[in-house]
Coordinates of C-alpha atoms and ligand atoms in Angstrom, one line a residue:
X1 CA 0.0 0.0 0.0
X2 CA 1.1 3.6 -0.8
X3 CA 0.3 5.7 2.3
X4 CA -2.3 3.3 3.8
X5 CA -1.5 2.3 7.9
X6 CA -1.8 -1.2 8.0
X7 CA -5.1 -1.1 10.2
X8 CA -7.1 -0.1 7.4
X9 CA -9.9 -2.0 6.7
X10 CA -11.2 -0.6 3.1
X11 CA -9.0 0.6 0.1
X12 CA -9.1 0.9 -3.5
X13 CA -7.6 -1.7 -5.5
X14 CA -7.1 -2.4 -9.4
X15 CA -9.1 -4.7 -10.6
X16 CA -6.7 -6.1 -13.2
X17 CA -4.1 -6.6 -10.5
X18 CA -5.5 -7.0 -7.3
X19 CA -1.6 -6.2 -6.1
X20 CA -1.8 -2.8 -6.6
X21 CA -3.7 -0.8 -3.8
X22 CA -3.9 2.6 -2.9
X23 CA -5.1 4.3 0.8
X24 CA -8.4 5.8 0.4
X25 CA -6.6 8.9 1.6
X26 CA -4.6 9.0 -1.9
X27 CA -6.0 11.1 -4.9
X28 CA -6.0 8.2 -7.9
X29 CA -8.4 7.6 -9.8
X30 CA -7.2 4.4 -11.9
X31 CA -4.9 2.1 -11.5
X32 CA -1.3 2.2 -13.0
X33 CA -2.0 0.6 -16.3
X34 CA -5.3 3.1 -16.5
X35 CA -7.7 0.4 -16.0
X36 CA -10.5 1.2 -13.2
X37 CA -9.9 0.8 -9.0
X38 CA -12.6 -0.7 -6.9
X39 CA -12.7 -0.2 -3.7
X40 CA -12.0 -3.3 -1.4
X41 CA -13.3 -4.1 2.4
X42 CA -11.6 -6.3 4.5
X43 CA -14.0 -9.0 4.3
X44 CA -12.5 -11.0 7.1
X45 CA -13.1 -8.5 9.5
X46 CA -16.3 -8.0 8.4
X47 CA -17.7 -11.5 9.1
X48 CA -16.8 -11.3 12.3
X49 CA -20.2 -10.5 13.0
X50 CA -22.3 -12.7 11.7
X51 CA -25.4 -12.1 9.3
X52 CA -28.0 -12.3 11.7
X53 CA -26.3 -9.6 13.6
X54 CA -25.3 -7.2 10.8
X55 CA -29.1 -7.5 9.8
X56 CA -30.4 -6.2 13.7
X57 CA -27.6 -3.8 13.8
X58 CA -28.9 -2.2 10.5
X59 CA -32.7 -2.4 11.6
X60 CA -31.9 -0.5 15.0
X61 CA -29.9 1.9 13.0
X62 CA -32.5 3.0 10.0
X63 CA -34.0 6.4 10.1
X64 CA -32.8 6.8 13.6
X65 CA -31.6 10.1 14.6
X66 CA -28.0 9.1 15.9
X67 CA -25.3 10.7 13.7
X68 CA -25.2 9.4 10.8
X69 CA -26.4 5.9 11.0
X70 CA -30.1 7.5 10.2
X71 CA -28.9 8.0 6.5
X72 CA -29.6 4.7 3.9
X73 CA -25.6 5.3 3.3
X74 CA -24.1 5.2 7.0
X75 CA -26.4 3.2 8.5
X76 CA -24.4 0.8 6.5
X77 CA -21.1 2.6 7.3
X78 CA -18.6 -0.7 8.2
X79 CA -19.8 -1.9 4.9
X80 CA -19.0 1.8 2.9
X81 CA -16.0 3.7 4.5
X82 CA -15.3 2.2 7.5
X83 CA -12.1 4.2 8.4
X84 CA -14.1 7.8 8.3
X85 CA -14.3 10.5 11.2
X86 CA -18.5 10.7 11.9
X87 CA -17.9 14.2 12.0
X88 CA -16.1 14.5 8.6
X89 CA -19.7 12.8 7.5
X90 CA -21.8 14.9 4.7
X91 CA -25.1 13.9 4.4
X92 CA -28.7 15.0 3.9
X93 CA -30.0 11.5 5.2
X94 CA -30.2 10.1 2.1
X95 CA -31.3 6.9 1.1
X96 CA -34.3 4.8 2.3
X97 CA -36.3 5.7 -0.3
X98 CA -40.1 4.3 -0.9
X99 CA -40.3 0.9 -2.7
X100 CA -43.2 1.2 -4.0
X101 CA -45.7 -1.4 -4.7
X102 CA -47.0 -1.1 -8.8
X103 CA -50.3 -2.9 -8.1
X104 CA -52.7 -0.9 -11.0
X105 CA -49.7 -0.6 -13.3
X106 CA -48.5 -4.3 -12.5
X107 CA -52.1 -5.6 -12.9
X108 CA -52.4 -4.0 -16.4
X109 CA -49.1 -5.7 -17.4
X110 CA -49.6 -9.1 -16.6
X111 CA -47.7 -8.8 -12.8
X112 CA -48.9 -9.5 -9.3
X113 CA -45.5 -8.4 -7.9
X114 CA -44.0 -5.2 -9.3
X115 CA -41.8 -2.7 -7.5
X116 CA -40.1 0.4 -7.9
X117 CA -37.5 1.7 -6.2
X118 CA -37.9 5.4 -5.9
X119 CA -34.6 6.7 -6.0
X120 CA -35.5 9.8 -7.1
X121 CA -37.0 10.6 -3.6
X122 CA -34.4 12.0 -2.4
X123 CA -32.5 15.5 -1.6
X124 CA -31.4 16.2 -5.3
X125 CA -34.3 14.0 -7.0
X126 CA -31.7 10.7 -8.2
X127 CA -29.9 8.4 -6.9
X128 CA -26.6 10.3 -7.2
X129 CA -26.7 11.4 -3.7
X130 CA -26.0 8.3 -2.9
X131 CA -22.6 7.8 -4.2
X132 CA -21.9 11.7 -3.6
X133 CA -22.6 11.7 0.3
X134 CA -19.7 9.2 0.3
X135 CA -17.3 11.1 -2.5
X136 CA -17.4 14.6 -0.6
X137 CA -17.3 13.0 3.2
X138 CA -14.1 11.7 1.7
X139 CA -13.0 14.5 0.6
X140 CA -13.6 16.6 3.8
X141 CA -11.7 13.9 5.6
X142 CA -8.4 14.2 3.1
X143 CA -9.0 18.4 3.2
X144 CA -8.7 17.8 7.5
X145 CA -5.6 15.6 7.0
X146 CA -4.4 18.1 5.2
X147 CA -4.2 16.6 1.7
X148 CA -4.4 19.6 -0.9
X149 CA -7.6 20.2 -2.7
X150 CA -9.3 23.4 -4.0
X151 CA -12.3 21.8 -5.6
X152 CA -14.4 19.0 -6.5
X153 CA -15.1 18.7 -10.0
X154 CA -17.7 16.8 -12.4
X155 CA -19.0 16.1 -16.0
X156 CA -22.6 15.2 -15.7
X157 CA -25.9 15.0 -18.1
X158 CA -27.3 16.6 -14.8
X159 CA -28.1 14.7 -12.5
X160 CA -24.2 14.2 -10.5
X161 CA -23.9 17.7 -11.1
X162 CA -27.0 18.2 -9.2
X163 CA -25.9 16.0 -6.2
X164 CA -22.0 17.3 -6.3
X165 CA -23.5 20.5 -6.0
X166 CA -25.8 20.1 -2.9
X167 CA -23.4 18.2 -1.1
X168 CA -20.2 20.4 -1.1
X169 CA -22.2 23.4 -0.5
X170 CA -23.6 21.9 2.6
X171 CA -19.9 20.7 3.4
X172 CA -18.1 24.1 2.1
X173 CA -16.1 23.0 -0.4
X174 CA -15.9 24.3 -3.8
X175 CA -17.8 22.7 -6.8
X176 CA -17.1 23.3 -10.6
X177 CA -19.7 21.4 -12.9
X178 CA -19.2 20.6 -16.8
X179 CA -22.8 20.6 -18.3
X180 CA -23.2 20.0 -22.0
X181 CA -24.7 23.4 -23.2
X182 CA -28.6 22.6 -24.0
X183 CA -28.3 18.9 -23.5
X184 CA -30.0 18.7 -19.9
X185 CA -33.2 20.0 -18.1
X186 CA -34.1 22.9 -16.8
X187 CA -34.3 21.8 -13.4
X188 CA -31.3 19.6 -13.7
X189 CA -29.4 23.4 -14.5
X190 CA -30.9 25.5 -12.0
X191 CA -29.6 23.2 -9.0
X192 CA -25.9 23.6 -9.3
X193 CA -26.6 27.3 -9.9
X194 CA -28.4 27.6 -7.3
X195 CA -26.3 25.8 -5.1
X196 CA -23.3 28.5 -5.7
X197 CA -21.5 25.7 -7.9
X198 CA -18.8 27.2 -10.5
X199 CA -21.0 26.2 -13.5
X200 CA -19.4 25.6 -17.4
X201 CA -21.9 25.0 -19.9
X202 CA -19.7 23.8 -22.6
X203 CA -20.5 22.9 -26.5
X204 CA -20.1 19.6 -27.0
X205 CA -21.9 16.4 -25.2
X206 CA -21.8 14.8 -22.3
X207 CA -18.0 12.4 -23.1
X208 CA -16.8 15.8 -24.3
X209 CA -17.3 17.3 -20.8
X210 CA -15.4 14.3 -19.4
X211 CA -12.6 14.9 -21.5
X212 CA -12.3 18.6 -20.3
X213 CA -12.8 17.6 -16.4
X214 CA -10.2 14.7 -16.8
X215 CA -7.6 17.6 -17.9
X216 CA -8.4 19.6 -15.0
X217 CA -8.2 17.2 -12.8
X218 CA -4.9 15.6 -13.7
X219 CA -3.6 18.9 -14.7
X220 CA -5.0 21.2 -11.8
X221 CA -5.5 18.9 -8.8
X222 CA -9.2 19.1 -9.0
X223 CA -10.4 16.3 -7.1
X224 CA -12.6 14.2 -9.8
X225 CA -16.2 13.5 -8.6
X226 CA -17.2 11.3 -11.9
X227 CA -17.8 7.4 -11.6
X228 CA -14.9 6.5 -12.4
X229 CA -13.6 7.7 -8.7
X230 CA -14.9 4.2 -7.3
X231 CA -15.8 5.9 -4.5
X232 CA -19.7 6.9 -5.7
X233 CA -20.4 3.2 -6.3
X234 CA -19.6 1.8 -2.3
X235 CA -22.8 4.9 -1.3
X236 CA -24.7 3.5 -4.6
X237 CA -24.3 -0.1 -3.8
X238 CA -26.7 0.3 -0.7
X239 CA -29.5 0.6 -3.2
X240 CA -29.7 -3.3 -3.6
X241 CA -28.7 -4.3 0.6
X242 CA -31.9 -1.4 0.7
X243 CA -34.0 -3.5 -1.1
X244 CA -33.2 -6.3 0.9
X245 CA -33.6 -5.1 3.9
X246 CA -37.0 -3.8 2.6
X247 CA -38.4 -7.3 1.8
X248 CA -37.3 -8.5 5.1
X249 CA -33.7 -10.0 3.6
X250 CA -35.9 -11.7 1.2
X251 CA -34.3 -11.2 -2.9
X252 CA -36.7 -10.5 -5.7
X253 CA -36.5 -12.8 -8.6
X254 CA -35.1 -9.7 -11.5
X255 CA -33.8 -6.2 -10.8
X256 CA -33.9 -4.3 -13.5
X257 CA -31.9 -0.9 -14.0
X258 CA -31.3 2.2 -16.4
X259 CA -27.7 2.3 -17.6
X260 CA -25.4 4.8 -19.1
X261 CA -22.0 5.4 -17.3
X262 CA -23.3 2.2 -15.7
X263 CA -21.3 2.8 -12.5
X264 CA -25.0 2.1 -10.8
X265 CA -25.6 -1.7 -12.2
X266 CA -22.2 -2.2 -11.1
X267 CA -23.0 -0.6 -7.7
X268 CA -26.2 -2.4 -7.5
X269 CA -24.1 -5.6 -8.1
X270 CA -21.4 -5.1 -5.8
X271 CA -23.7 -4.4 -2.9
X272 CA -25.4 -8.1 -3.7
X273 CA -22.4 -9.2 -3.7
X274 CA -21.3 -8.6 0.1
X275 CA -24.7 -9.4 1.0
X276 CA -24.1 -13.2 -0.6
X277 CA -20.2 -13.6 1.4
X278 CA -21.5 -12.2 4.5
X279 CA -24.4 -14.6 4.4
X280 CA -27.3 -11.9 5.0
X281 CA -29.1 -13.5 1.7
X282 CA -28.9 -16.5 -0.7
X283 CA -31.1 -16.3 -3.7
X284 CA -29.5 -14.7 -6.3
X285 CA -31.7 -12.3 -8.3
X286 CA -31.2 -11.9 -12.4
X287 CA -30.1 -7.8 -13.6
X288 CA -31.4 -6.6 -16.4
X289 CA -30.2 -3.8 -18.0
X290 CA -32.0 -0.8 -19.7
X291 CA -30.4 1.3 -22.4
X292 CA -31.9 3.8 -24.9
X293 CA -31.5 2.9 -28.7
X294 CA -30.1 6.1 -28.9
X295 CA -27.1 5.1 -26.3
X296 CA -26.6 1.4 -26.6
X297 CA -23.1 0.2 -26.3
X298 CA -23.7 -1.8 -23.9
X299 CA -27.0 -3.2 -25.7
X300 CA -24.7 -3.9 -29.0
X301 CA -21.8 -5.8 -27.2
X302 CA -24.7 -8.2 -25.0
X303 CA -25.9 -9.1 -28.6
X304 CA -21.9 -9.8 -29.3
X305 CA -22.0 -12.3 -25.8
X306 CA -19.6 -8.9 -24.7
X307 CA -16.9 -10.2 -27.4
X308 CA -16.1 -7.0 -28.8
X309 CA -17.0 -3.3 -27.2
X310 CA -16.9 -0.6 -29.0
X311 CA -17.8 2.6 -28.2
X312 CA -21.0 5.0 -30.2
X313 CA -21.8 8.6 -30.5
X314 CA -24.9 8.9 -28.4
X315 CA -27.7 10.3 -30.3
X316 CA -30.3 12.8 -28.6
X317 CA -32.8 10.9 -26.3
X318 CA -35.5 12.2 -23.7
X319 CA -33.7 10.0 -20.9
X320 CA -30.4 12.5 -21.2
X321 CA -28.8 11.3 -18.0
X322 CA -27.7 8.4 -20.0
X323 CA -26.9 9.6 -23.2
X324 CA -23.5 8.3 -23.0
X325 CA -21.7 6.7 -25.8
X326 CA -18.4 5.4 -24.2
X327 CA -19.2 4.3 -20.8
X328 CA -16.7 4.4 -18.2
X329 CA -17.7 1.2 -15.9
X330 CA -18.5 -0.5 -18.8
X331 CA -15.9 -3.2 -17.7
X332 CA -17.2 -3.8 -14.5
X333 CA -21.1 -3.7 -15.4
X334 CA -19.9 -6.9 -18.0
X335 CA -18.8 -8.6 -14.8
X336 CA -22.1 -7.9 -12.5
X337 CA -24.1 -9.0 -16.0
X338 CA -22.3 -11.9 -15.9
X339 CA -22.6 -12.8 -12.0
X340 CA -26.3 -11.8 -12.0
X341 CA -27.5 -14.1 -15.4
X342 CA -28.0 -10.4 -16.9
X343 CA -29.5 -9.2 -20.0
X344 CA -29.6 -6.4 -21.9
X345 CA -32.5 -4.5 -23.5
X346 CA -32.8 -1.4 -25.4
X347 CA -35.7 1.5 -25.8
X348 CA -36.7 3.7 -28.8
X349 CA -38.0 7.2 -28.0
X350 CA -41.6 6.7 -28.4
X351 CA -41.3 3.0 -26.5
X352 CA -39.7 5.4 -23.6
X353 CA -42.7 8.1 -23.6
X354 CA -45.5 5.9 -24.2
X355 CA -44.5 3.0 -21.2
X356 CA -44.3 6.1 -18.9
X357 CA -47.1 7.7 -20.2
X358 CA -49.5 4.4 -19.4
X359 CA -47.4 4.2 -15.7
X360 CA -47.9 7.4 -14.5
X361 CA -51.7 6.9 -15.4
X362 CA -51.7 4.6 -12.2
X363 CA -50.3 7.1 -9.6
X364 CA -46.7 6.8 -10.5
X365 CA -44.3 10.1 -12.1
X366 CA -41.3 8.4 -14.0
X367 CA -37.8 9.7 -15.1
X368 CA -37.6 9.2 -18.7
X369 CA -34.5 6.4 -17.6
X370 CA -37.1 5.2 -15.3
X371 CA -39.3 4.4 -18.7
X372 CA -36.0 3.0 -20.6
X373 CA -36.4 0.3 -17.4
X374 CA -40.2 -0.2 -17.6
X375 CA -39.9 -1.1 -21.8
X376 CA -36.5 -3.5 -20.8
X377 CA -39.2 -5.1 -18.6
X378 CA -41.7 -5.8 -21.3
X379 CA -39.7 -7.2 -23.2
X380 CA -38.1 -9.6 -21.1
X381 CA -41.9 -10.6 -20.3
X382 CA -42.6 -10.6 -24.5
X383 CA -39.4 -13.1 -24.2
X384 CA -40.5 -15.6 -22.0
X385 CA -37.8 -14.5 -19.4
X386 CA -39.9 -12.7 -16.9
X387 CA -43.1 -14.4 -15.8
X388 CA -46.7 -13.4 -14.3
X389 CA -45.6 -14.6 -10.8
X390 CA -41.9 -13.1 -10.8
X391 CA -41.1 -10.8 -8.5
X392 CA -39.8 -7.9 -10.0
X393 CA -38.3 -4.7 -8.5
X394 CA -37.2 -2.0 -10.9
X395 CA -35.1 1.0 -9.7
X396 CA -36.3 4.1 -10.9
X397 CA -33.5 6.7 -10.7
X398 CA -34.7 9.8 -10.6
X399 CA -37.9 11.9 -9.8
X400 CA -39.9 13.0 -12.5
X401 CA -40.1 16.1 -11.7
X402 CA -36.7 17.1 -12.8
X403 CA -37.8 15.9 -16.4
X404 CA -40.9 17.3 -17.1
X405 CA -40.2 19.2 -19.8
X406 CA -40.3 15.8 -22.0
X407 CA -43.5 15.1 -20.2
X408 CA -45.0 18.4 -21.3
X409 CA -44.3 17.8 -25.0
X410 CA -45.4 14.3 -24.4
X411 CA -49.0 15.4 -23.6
X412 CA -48.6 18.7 -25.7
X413 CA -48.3 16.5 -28.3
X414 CA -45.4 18.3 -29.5
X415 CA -42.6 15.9 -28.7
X416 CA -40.8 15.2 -32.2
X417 CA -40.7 11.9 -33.3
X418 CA -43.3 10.7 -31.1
X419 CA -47.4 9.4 -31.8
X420 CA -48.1 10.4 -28.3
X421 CA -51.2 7.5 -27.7
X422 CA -52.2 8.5 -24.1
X423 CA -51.7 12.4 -24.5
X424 CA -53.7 14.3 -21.5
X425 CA -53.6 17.9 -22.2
X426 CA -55.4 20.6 -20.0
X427 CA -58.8 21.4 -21.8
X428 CA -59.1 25.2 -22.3
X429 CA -62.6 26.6 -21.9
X430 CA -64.4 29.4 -21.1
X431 CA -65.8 29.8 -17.4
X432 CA -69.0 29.0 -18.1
X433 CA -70.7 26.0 -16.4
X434 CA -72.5 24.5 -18.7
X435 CA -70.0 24.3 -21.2
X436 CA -68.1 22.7 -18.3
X437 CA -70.5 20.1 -16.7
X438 CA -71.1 18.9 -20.3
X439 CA -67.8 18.3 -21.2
X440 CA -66.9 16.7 -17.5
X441 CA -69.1 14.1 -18.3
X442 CA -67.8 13.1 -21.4
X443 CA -64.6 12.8 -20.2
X444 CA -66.0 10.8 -17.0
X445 CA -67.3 8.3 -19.7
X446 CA -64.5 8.4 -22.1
X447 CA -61.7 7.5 -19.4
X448 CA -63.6 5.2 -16.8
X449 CA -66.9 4.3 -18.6
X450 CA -67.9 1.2 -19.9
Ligands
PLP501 C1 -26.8 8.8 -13.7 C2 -28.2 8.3 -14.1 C3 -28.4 7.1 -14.7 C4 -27.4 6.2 -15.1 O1 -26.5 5.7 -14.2 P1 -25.1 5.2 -14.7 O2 -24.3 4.9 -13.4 O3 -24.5 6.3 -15.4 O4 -25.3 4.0 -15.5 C5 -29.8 6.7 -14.9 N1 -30.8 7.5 -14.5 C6 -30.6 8.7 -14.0 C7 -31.7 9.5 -13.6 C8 -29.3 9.2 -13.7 O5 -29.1 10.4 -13.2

């Protein structure tokens, strides 16, 4: 180990060559060679407690007030970063978000056991604040041991942007965020601005951003906040141990996911992982994997068994938080496919629209990526792989809110390239009641009648 103390009981370590390791105190971001760094926990010490134990300790723990075991993150902290200070902790108590039971939706589909993980309920509106309450408590702890950083930094299609934003403002610590100009929503925008983040709206897409943050981070000592710091993935792997927990320890039979980066499938796998060695569960659930036809690479190598990878210029698509081309976890999302029995299934633009569109009929508000994970499921049902009695939980990734300006065309009818079948405009009339009552009751008829 570089700078590590012996006692440490997590570090990052390549994954081609598991001899190279690196104290979590060190600013690297990929291992000699380039390749990616995971970050490893001393498993032995771990199971020292035993499953049942781990399971009561994280019970007693969850949304509890005692600093910071409350938060979905560090209730699970032995599991996450062990070594850190409590009080060099940033968080907004995130995680423990609603899984949410699909009945109407499922019914109309053809499934009696349908879930969604709302990600999106949380303090930015996506699941990034999962991985960035662990990325910037790091960080605070390196800037109080004196390591030299003047700012965290990110590329993002919004929504990282969003979470880096929120969370080194609440810890003091600069952010600068790389946005590609036009390419994100409206509400994605005005958090980091709001925030007080240093914000660079640049003209190119989302990998050109990440070229440019890259630079300044090798070149500038910008600490690097993308997925690629392995970091963000030991806070996003509590999103599977959540699920767990929330069916009592009990796995579903598929999880199915939104992928762009796809840092979170691999997150969502490693989490299942340590849950599996340290004996807290047994079945193993299948992964599926969303992607937009506009973004597949990951959807074109899975149809190549993963052979050959080659990275695409993403095309425009209404799910923008994954209009990535050349994903950077791409190597470790082919081992968690492989692991979980994964498959891979793409989404046009109108399949996207139209599968949220019918969803959020029955109480529900999805994230476009949230609809690119809906369509993956029908069609592993249309295949034969996911049956009427499977237990199914899909992670939805981000609140709906922060996308609605896709919705709005949706039901404006304005959205191009798109039918729009379950359009639901406002109808604009006059004050007048008659006019009103009349047309009340046809609608009445129309949606719910016989
Ligand atoms: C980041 C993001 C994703 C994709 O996650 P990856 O780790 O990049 O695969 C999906 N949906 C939303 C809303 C996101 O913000």
């Amino acid at each position: 180990m570089a700078t590590g103390s012996p006692q440490r009981r997590a570090w990052f370590e390549s994954i081609a060559d598991p001899s190279e390791r690196h104290d979590l105190e060190e600013v690297v971001y990929s291992d000699r060679s380039g390749g990616l760094l995971q970050v490893v926990h001393d498993q032995a010490e771990l199971a020292k407690r035993s499953a049942a134990d781990w399971k009561a300790l994280f019970e007693l723990r969850a949304r509890r007030n005692e600093w910071p075991y409350g938060s979905g993150v560090w209730g699970k902290k032995e599991w996450v970063l062990p070594d850190i200070d409590n009080e060099n902790v940033v968080s907004m108590y995130e995680g423990h978000t609603n899984l949410f039971w699909a009945e109407r939706y499922g019914r109309q589909i053809g499934l009696e056991d349908l879930w969604l993980k709302l990600c999106g309920n949380s303090h930015t509106g996506s699941f990034k604040d999962l991985g960035m309450t662990v990325l910037v408590s790091q960080v605070k702890q390196m800037i109080a041991s004196g390591v030299s950083i003047p700012a965290v930094a990110c590329a993002s299609t919004g929504d990282t942007s969003a979470a880096l934003s929120a969370y080194a403002a609440a810890a003091g610590i600069p952010a600068i965020v790389f946005l590609p100009r036009g390419k994100i929503s409206l509400a994605q925008l005005i958090q980091p601005v709001a925030n007080g983040a240093i914000v660079f709206a640049l003209d190119t897409d989302f990998d050109g951003c990440m070229e440019i943050v890259k630079q300044v981070s090798m070149k500038d000592g910008v600490y690097l906040a993308n997925s690629m710091n392995s970091l963000r993935v030991e806070g996003q792997k509590t999103v599977g141990i959540e699920i767990a927990q929330q069916f009592d320890w009990q796995m579903p039979d598929w999880l199915v996911i939104p992928g762009g980066n796809l840092g979170n499938v691999s997150a969502l796998a490693k989490g299942l992982d340590m849950l599996f060695e340290l004996g807290l569960i047994t079945k193993r659930p299948r992964i599926c994997v969303g992607q937009a036809a506009a973004a597949n690479p990951l959807y074109l190598a899975y149809l190549r068994n993963f052979e050959v990878f080659e990275p695409i210029a993403a095309r425009t698509t209404v799910a923008s938080a994954i209009q990535i081309g050349n994903p950077v976890s791409y190597v470790k999302a082919v081992d968690a496919l492989r692991r979980y029995d994964g498959v891979v299934e793409e989404a046009s633009e109108s399949e996207i629209m139209e599968e949220c569109a019918k969803a959020d009929r029955t109480g529900l508000f999805n994230c476009p990526h949230t609809g690119v994970a809906l369509v993956a499921l029908r069609k592993l049902q249309r295949r034969g792989l996911v049956k009427g009695g499977d237990k199914v939980v899909v992670v939805s990734t981000a609140h709906g809110l922060k996308f609605v300006d896709s919705k709005l065309a949706y039901h404006s009818m304005k959205l191009e390239g798109v039918v729009s079948e379950h359009p639901n405009p406002p109808i604009e009339l006059p004050a007048d009641y008659g006019q009103v009552r009349d047309r009340m009751k046809r609608e009445i008829d129309r949606r719910f009648g016989g």
